[in-house]
Coordinates of C-alpha atoms in Angstrom, one line a residue:
Chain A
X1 CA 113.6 111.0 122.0
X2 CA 113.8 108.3 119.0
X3 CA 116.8 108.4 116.8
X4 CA 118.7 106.3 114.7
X5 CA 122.3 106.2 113.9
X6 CA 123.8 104.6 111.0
X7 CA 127.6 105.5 111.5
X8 CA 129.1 104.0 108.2
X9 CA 128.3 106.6 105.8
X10 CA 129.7 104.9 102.9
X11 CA 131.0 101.5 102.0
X12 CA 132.8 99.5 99.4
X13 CA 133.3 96.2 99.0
X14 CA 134.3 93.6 96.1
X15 CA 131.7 91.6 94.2
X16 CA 131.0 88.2 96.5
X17 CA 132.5 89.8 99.5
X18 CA 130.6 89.9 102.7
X19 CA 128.9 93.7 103.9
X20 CA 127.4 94.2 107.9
X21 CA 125.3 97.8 107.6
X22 CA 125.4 98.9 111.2
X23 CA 122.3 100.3 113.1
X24 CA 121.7 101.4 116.8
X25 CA 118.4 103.2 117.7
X26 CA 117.2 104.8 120.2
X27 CA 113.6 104.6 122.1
X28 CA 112.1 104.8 125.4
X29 CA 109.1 102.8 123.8
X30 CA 108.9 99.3 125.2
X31 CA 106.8 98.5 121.8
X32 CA 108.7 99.6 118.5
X33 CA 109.8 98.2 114.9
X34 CA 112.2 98.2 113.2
X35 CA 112.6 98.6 109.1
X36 CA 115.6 98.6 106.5
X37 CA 114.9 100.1 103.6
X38 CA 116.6 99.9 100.4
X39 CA 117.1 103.3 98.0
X40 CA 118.4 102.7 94.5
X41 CA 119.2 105.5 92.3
X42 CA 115.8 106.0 91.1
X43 CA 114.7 107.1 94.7
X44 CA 112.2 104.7 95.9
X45 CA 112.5 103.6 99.3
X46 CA 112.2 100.0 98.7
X47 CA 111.1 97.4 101.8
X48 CA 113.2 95.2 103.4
X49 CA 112.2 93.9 106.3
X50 CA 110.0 94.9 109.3
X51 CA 111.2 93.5 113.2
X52 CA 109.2 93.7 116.0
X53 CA 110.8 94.9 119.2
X54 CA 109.3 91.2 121.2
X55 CA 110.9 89.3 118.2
X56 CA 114.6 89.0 119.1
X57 CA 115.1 86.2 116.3
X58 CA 117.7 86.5 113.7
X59 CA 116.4 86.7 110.2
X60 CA 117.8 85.3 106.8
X61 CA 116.2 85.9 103.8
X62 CA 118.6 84.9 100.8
X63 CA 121.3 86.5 101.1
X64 CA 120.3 88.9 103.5
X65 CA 120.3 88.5 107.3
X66 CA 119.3 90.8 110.1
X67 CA 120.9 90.5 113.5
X68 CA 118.5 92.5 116.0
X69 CA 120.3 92.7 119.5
X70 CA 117.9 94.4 122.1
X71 CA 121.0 94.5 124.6
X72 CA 122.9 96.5 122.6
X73 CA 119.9 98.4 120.5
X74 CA 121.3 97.3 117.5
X75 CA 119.7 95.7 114.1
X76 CA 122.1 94.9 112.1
X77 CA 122.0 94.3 108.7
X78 CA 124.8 91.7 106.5
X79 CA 124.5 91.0 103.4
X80 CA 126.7 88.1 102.2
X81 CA 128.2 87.4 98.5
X82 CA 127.1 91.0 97.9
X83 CA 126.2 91.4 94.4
X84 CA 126.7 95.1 92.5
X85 CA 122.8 95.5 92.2
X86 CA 123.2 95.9 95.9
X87 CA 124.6 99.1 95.0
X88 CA 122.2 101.8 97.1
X89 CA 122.0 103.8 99.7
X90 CA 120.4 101.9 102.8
X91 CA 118.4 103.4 105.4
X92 CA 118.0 102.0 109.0
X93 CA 114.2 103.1 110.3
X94 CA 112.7 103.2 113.7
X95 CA 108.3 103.1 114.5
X96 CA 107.8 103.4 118.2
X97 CA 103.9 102.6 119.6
X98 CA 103.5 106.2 120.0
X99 CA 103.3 108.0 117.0
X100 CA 103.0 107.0 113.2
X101 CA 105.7 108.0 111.9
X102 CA 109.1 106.4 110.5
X103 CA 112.5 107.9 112.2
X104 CA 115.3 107.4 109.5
X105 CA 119.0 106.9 110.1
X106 CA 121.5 108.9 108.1
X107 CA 121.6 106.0 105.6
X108 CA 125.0 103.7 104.6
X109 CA 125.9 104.3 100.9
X110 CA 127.2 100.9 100.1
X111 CA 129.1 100.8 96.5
X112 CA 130.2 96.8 95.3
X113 CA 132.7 97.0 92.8
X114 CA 132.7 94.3 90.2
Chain B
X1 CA 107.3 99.6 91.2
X2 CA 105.3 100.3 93.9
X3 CA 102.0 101.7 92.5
X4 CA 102.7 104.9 93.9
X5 CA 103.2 107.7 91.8
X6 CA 104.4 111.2 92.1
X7 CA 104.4 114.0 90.0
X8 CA 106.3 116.1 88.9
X9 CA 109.9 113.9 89.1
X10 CA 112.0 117.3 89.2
X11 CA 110.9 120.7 89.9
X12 CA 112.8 124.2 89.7
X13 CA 111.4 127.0 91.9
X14 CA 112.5 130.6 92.7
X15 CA 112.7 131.6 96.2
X16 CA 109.4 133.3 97.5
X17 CA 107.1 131.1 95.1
X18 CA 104.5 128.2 96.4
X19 CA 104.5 124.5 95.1
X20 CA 102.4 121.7 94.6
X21 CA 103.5 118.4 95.0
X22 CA 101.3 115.3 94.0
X23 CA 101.2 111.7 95.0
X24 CA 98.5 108.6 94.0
X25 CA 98.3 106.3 96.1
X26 CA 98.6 102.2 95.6
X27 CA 94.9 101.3 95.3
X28 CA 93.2 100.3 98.1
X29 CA 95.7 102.7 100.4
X30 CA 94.2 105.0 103.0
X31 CA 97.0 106.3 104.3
X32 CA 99.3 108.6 102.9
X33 CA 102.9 110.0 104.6
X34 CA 105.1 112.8 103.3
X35 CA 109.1 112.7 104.2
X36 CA 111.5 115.4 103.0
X37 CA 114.6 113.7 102.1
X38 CA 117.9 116.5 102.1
X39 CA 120.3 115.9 100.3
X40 CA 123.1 113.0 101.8
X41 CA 120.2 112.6 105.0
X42 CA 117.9 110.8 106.0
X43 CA 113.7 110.6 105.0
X44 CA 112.2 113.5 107.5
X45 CA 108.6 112.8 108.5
X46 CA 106.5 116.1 107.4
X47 CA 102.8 115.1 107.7
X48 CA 100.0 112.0 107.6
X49 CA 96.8 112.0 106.1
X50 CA 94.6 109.2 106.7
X51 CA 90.9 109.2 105.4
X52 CA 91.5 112.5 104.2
X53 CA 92.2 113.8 108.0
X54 CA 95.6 115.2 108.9
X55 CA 97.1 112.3 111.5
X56 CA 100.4 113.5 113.0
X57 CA 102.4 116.2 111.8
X58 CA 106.9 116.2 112.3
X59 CA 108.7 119.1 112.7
X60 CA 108.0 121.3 109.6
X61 CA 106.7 125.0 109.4
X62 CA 102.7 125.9 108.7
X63 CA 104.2 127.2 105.3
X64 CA 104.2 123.2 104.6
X65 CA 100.3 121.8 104.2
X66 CA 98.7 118.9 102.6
X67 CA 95.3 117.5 101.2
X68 CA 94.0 114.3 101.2
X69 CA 90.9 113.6 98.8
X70 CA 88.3 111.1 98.7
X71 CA 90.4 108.9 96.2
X72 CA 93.2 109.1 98.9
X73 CA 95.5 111.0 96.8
X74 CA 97.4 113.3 98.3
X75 CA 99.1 116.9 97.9
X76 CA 101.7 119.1 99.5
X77 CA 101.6 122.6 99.2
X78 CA 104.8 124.8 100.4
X79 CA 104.6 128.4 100.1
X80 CA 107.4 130.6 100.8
X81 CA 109.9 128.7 99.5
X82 CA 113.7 129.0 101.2
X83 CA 116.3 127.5 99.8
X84 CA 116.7 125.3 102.7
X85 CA 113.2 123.3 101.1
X86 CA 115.9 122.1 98.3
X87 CA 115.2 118.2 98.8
X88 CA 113.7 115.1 97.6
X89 CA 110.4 114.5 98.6
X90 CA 108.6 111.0 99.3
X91 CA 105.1 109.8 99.7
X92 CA 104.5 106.7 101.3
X93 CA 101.1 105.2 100.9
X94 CA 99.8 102.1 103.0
X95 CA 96.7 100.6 104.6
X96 CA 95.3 101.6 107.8
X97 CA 96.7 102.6 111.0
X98 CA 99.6 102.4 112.6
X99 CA 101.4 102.5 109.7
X100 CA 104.5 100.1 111.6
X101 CA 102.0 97.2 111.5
X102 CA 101.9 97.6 107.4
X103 CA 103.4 97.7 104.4
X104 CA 104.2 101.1 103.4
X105 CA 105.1 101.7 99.7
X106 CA 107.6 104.6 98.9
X107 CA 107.2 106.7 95.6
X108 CA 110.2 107.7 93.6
X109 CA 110.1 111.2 95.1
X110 CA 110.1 115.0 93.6
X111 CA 113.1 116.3 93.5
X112 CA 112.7 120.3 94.5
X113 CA 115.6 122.7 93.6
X114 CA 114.8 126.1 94.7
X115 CA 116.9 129.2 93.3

């Protein structure tokens, strides 16, 4: 069975303070990947990032990083000096080789107060 | 924006009745994937099209069915409507196959109310 779980299902933080978005998936597929996706208010999935299940590195992209932890079947997702356009509901997605389809977590409302 | 485009943004149905949802893909996109997003949940995958061939289907009813046409845009057709179908719904249109291996661009969704 795939499956995602994003437990937080909503957080608030201060402008410029520091936000982890947890993830842990589920998979018997040895080949997967791994997506965050971004949805504003508008409703658009936006892309974030796509992580290959061989690719254990860390990722930083601004102020975004991605900590993918095969051990633990975890991708975590910080984003650091948030900002309040980060304001959105996030969603956590898993791809495994069989299939073509995205599995979505629950999402993580995160709300930055200025 | 993503250069996908849905139509119509809201939509308010009676129970019973059918609808058509629309989607154009980003140019150059072949693929086309339909998720029904309820309300405080997660995307659910409903169906693929690619090359105008149905290419996986999730969990969803026969009551829920698609096109693809030569252009690659795409429709989904619900008849029967419950009230349960009361969601967002999202088209994702990318290149090729698998779709993991690509891009896939997200439109801003049709929001469905049935009554």
């Amino acid at each position: 069975a795939q499956k995602v779980t994003q437990a937080q299902t909503e957080i608030s933080v201060v402008e410029k303070e520091d936000v982890t978005l947890d993830c842990v998936y589920e998979t018997r597929d040895t080949t997967y990947y791994l997506f965050w996706y971004k949805q504003p208010p508008s409703g658009e999935l936006v892309f974030l990032i796509r992580r290959n299940s061989f690719d254990e590195q860390n990722e930083i992209s601004g102020r975004y990083s991605w900590n993918f932890q095969k051990s633990t079947s975890s991708f975590n997702f910080t984003i650091t000096a948030s900002q309040v356009v980060d304001s959105a509901v996030y969603f956590c997605a898993l791809s495994p080789n069989t299939g073509n389809q995205f599995y979505f977590g629950t999402g993580t409302s995160l709300t930055v107060i200025p | 924006e993503t250069g996908v485009t849905q139509s119509p943004t809201h939509l308010i149905k009676t129970r019973g009745q059918q609808v058509t949802l629309r989607c154009s893909s980003q140019s150059g996109h072949n693929t086309v994937s339909w998720y029904q997003q309820a309300l405080g949940q997660g995307p659910q995958f409903i169906f693929q099209y690619y090359r105008e061939e149905e290419n996986g289907r999730g969990n969803f009813p026969p009551r829920f069915s698609g096109l693809q046409f030569p252009n690659y845009s795409s429709e989904l057709n619900v008849n029967a409507l419950e009230l349960d179908d009361s969601a967002l719904y999202l088209c994702a249109s990318s290149f090729g196959l698998p779709v993991r291996n690509t891009e896939a661009f997200f439109g801003q969704g049709t929001r469905l109310t049935v009554v």
